[in-house]
PDB file of C-alpha atoms in Angstrom:
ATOM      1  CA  UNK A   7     -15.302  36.148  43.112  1.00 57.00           C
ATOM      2  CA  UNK A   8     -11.747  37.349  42.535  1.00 66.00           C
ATOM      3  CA  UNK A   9     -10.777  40.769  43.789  1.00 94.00           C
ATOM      4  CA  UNK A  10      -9.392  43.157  46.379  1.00 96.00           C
ATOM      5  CA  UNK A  11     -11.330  43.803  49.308  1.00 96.00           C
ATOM      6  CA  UNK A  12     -11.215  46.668  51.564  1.00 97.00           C
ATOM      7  CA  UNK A  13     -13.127  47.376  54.896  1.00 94.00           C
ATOM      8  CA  UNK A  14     -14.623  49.534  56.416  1.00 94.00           C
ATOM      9  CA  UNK A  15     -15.931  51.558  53.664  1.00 94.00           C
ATOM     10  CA  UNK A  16     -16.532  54.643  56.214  1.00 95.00           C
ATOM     11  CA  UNK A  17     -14.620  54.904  58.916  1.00 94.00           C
ATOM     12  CA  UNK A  18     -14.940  58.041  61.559  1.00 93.00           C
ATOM     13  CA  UNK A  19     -12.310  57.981  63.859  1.00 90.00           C
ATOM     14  CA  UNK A  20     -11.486  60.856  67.151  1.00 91.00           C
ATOM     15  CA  UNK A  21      -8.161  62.928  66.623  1.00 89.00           C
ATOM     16  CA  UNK A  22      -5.448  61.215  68.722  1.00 88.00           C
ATOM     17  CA  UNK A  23      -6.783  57.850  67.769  1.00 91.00           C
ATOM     18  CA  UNK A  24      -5.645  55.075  65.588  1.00 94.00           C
ATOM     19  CA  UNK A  25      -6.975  53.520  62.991  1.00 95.00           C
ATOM     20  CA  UNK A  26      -6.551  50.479  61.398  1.00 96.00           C
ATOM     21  CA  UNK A  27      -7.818  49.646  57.298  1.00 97.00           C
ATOM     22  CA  UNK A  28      -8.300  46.505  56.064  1.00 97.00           C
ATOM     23  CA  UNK A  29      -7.504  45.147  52.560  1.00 98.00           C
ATOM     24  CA  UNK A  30      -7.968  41.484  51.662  1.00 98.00           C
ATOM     25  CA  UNK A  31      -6.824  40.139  48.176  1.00 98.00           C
ATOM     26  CA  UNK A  32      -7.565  36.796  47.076  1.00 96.00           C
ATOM     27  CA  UNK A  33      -5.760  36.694  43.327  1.00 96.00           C
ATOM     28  CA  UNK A  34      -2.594  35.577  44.633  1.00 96.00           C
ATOM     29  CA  UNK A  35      -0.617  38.748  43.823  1.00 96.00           C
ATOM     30  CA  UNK A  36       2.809  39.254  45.046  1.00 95.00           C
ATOM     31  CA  UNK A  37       2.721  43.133  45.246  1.00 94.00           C
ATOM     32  CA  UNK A  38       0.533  45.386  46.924  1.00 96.00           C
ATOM     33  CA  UNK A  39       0.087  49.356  47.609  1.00 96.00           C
ATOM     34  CA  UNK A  40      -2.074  51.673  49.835  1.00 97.00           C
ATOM     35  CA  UNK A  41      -2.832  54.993  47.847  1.00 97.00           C
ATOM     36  CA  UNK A  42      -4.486  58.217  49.706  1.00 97.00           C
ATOM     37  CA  UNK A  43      -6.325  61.012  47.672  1.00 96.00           C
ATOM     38  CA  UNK A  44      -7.134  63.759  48.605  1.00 94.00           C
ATOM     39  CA  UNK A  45     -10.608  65.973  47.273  1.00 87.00           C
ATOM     40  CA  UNK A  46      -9.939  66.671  43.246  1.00 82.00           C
ATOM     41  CA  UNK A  47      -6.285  64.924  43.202  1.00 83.00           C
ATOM     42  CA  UNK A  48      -4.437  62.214  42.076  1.00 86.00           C
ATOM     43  CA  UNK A  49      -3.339  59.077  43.807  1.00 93.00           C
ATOM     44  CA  UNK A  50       0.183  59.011  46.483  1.00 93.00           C
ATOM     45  CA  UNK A  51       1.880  55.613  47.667  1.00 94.00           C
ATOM     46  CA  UNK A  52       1.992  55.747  51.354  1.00 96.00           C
ATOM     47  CA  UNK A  53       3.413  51.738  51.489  1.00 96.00           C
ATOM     48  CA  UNK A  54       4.120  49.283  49.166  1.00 95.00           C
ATOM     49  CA  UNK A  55       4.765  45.223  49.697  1.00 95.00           C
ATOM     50  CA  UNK A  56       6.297  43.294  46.962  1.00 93.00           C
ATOM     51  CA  UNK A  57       6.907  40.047  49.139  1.00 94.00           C
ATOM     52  CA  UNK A  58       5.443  38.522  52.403  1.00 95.00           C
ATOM     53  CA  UNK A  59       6.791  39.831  55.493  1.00 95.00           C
ATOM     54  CA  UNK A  60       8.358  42.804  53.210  1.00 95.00           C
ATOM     55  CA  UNK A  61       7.495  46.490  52.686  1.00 96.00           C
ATOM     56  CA  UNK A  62       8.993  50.251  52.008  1.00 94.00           C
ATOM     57  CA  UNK A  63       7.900  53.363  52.532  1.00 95.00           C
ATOM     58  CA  UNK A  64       6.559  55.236  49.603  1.00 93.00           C
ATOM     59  CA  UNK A  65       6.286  58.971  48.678  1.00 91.00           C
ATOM     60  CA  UNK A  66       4.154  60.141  51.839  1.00 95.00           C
ATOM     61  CA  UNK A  67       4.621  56.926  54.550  1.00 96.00           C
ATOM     62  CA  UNK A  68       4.732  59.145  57.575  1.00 96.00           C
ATOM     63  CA  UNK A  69       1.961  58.394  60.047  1.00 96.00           C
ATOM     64  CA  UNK A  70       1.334  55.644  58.869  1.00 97.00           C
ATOM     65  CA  UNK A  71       2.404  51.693  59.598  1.00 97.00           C
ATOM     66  CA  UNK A  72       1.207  48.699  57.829  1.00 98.00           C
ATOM     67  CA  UNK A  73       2.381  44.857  58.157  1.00 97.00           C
ATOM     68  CA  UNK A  74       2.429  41.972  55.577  1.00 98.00           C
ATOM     69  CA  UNK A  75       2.140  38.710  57.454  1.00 97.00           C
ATOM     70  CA  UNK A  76      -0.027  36.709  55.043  1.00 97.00           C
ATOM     71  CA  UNK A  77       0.467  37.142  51.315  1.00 97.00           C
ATOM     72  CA  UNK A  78      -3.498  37.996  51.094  1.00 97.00           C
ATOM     73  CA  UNK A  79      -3.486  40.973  53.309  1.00 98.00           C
ATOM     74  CA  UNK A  80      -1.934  44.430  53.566  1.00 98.00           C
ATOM     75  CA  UNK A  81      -3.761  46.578  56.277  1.00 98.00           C
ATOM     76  CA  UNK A  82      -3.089  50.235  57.030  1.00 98.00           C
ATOM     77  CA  UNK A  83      -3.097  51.693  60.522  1.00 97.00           C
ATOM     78  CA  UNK A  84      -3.060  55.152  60.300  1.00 96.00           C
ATOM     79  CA  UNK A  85      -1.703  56.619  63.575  1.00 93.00           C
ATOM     80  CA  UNK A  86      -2.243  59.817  65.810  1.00 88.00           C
ATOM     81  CA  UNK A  87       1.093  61.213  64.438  1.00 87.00           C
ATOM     82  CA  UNK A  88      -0.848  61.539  60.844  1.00 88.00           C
ATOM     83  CA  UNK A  89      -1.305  65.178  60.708  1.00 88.00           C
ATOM     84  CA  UNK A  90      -4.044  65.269  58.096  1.00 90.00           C
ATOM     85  CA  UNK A  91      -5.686  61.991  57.996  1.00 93.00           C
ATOM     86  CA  UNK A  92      -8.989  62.424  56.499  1.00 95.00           C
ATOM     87  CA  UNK A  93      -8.632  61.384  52.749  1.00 96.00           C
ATOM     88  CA  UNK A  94      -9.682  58.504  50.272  1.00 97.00           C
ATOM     89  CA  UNK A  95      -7.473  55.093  51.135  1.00 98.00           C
ATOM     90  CA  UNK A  96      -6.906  53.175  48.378  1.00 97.00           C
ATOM     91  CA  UNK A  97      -5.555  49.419  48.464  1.00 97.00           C
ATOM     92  CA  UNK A  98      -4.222  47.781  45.552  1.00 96.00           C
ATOM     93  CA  UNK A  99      -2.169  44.646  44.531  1.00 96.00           C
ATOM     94  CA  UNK A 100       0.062  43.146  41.065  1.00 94.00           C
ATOM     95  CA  UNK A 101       1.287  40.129  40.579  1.00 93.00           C
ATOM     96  CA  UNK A 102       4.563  41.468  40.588  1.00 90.00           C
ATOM     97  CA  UNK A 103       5.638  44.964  41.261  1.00 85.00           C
ATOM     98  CA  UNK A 104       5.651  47.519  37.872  1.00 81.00           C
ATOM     99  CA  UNK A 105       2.784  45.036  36.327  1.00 89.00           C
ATOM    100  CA  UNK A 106      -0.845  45.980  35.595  1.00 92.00           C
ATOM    101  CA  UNK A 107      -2.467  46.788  38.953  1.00 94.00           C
ATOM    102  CA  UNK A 108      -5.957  46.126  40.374  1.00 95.00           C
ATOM    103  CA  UNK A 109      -7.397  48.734  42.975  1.00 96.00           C
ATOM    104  CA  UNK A 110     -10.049  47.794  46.059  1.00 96.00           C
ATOM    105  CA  UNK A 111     -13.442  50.135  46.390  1.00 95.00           C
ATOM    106  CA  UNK A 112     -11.815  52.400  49.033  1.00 96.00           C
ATOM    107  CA  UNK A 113     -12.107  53.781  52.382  1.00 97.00           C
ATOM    108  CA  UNK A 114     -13.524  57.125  53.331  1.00 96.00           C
ATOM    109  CA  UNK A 115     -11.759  58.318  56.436  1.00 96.00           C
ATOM    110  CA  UNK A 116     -13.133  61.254  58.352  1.00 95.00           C
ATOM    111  CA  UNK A 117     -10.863  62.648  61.537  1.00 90.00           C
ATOM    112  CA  UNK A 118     -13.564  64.322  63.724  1.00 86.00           C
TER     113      UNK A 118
ATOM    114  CA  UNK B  12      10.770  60.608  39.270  1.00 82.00           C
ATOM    115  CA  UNK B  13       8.371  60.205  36.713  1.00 87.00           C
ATOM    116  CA  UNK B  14       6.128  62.818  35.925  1.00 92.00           C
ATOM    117  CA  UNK B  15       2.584  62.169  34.575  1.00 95.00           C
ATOM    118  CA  UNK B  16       0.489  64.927  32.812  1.00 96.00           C
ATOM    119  CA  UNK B  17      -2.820  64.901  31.648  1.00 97.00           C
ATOM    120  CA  UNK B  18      -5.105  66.908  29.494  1.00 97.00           C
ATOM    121  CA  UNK B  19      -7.646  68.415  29.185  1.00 97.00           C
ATOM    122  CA  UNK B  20      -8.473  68.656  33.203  1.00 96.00           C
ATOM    123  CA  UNK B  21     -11.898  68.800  32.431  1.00 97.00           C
ATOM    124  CA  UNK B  22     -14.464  68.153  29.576  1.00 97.00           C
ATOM    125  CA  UNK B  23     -18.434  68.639  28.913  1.00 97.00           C
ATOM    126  CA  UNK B  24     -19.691  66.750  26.740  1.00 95.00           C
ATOM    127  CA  UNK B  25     -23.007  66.182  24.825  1.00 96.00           C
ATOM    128  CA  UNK B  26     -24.579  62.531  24.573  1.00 97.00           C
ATOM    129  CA  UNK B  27     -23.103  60.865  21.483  1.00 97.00           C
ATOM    130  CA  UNK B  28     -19.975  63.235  21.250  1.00 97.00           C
ATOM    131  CA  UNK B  29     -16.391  61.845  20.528  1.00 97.00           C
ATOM    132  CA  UNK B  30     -13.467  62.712  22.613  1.00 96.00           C
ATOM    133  CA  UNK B  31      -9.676  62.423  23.011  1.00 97.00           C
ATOM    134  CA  UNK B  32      -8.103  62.437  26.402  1.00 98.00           C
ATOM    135  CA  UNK B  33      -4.276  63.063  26.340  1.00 98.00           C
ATOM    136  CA  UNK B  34      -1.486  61.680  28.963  1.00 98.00           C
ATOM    137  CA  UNK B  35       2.270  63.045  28.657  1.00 97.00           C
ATOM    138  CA  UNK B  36       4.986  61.006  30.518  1.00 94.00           C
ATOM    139  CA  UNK B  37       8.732  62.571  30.918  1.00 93.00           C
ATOM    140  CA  UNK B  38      10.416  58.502  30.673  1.00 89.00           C
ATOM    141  CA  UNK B  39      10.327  55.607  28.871  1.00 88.00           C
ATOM    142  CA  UNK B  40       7.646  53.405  30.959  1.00 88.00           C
ATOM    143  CA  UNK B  41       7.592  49.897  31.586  1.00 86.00           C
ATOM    144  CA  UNK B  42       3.744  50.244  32.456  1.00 90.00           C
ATOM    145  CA  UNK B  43       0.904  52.808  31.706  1.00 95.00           C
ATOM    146  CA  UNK B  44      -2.735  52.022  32.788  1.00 97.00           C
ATOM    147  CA  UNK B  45      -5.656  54.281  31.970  1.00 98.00           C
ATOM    148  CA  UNK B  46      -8.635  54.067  34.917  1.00 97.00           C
ATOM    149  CA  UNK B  47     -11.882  55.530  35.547  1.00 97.00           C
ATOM    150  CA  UNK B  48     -13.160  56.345  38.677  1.00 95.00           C
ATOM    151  CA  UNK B  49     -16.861  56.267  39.386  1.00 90.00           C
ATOM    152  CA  UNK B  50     -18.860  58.274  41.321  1.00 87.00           C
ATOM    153  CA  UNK B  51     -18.030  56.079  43.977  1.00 88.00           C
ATOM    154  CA  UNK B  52     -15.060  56.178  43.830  1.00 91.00           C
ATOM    155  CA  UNK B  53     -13.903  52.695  42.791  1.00 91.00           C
ATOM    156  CA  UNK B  54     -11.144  53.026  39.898  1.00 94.00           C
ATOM    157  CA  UNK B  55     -12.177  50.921  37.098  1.00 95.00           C
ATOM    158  CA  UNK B  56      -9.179  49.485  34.860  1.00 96.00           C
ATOM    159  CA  UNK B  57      -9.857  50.667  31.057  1.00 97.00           C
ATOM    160  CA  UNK B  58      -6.564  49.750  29.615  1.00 97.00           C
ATOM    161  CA  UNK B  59      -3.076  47.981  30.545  1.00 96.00           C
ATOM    162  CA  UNK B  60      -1.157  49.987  27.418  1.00 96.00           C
ATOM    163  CA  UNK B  61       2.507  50.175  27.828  1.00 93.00           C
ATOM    164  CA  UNK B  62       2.488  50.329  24.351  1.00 94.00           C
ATOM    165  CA  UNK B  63       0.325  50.193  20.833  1.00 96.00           C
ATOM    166  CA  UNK B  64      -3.293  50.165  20.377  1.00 98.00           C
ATOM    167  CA  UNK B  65      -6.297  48.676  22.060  1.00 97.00           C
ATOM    168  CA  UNK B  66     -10.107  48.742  22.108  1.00 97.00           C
ATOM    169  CA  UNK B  67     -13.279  47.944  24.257  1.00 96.00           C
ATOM    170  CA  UNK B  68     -16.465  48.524  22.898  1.00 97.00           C
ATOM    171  CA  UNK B  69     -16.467  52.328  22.568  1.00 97.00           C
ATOM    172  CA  UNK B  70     -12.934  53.041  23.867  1.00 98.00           C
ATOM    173  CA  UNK B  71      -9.644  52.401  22.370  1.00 98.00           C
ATOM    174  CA  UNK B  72      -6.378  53.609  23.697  1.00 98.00           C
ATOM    175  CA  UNK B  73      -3.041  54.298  21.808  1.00 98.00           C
ATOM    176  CA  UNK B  74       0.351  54.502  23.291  1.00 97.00           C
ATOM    177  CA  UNK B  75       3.177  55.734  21.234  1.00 96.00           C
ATOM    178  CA  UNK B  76       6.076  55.127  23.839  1.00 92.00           C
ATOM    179  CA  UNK B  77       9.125  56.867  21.336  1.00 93.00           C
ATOM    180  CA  UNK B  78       7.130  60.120  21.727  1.00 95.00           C
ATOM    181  CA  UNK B  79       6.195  59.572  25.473  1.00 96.00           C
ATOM    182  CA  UNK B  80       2.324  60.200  25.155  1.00 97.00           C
ATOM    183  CA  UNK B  81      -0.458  58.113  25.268  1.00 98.00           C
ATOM    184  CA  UNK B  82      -4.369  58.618  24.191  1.00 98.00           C
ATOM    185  CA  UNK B  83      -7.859  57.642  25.129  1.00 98.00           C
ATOM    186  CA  UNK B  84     -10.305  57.854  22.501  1.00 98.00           C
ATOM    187  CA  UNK B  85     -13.910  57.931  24.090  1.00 97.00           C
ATOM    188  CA  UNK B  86     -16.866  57.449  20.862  1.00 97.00           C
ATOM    189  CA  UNK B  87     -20.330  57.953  21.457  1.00 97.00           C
ATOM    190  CA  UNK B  88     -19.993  58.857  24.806  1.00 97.00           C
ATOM    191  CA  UNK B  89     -23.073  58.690  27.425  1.00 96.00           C
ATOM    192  CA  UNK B  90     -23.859  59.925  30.669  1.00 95.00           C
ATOM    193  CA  UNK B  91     -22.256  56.819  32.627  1.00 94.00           C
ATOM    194  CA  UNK B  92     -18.613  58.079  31.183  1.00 95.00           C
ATOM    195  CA  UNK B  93     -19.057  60.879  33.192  1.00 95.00           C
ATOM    196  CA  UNK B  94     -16.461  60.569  35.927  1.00 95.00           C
ATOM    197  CA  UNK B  95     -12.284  60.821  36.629  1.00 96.00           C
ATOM    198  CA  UNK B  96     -10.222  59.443  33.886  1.00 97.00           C
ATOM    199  CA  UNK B  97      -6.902  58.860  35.378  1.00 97.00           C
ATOM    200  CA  UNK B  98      -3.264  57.883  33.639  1.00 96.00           C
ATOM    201  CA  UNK B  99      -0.614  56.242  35.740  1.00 95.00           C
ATOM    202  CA  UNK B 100       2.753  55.480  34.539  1.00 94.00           C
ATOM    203  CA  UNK B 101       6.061  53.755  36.326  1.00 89.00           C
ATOM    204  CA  UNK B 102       9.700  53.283  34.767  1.00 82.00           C
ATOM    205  CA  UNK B 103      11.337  49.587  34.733  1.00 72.00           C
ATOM    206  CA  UNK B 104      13.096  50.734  37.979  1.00 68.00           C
ATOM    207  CA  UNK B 105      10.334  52.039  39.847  1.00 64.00           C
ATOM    208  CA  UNK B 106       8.290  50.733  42.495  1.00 68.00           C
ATOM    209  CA  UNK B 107       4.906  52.645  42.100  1.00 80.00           C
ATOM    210  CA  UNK B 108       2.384  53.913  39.442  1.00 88.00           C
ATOM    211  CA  UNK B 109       2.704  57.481  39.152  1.00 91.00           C
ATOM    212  CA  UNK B 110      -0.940  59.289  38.705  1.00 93.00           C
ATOM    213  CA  UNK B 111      -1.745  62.131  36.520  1.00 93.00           C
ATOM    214  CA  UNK B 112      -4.237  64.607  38.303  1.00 92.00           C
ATOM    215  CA  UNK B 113      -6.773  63.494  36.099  1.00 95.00           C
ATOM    216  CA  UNK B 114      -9.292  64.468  33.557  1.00 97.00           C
ATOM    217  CA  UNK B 115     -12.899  65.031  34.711  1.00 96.00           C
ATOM    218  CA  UNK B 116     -15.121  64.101  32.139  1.00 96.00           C
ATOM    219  CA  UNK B 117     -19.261  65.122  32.159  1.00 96.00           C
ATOM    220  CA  UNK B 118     -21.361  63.949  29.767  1.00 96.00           C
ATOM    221  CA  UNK B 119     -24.340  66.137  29.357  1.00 96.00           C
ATOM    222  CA  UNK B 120     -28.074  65.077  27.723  1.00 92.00           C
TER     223      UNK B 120
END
């Protein structure tokens, strides 16, 4: 089946640990994002990739690192410097950037 | 940036009731999608409109880009519409959809 692919979808993690989020894409999109929400809110671009080996920051990147080394997967490590971490991660990918974009199931990360 | 508004933020509805969700952007947009998200969740893609007029089954969705708005029409609705309805928007020169806060829908028997 074609889709995104994120894991874990619970994840419990100690403050002063990191964390690392997986999303795996097999449609052979060029772009993709990771999204956090937060209880009764929209959704925030922490990183975006448009190529391999390429990303930015988006509106709310700090704490957060992620790496592009295979055009399939995007993960997320959120680090110890993350202030509030516990949120709703969202992955998602387009087949370019600013086209029609597909979103994973999510990850439900608690700091405890 | 872009901004994204939606409205109503939330709606009750009875079984079989019609309803019109509304999503005001402040630019011209290169892309607008309309999702639902589950219970779960999981965002569900209802409609890629950037502009004009398209339907699924029970929902159609109208864009009317000149006027910066776009619409969700839901007909008949039933208890699994309940759930987030979310609008997200970009500009040509963007990088990222920009999300509306959302309108919560519950569909009542």
């Amino acid at each position: 089946d074609g889709g995104i692919t994120q894991s874990p979808k619970y994840l419990f993690r100690k403050e002063g640990q990191n964390v690392t989020l997986s999303c795996e894409q097999n449609l052979n999109h060029d772009a993709m994002y990771w999204y956090r929400q937060d209880p009764g809110q929209g959704l925030r671009l922490i990183y975006y990739s448009q190529i391999v080996n390429d990303f930015q920051k988006g509106d709310i990147a700090e704490g957060y690192s992620v790496s592009r080394e295979k055009k399939e997967s995007f993960p997320l490590t959120v680090t110890s410097a993350q202030k509030n971490p516990t949120a709703f991660y969202l992955c998602a990918s387009s087949m370019r950037l600013n086209t029609e974009a597909f979103f994973g199931q999510g990850t439900r990360l608690t700091v405890v | 940036g872009i901004q994204v508004e939606q409205s109503p933020p939330d709606l009750i509805l009875q079984e079989g009731a019609n309803s019109t969700l509304r999503c005001n952007f402040s630019d011209s947009v290169n892309n607008l999608q309309w999702f639902h998200q589950n219970p779960w969740g999981q965002l569900i893609n209802l409609f890629y409109i950037p502009s004009g007029t398209k339907q699924n089954g029970r929902l159609s969705a109208t864009t009317v880009a000149t006027e910066r708005y776009s619409l969700l029409y839901i007909s008949s609705s039933q208890t699994t519409d309940s759930g987030v309805y979310f609008c997200a928007a970009n500009t040509g020169t963007a990088s990222k959809l920009t999300f509306g806060t959302g309108t919560r829908l519950q569909v009542t028997l």
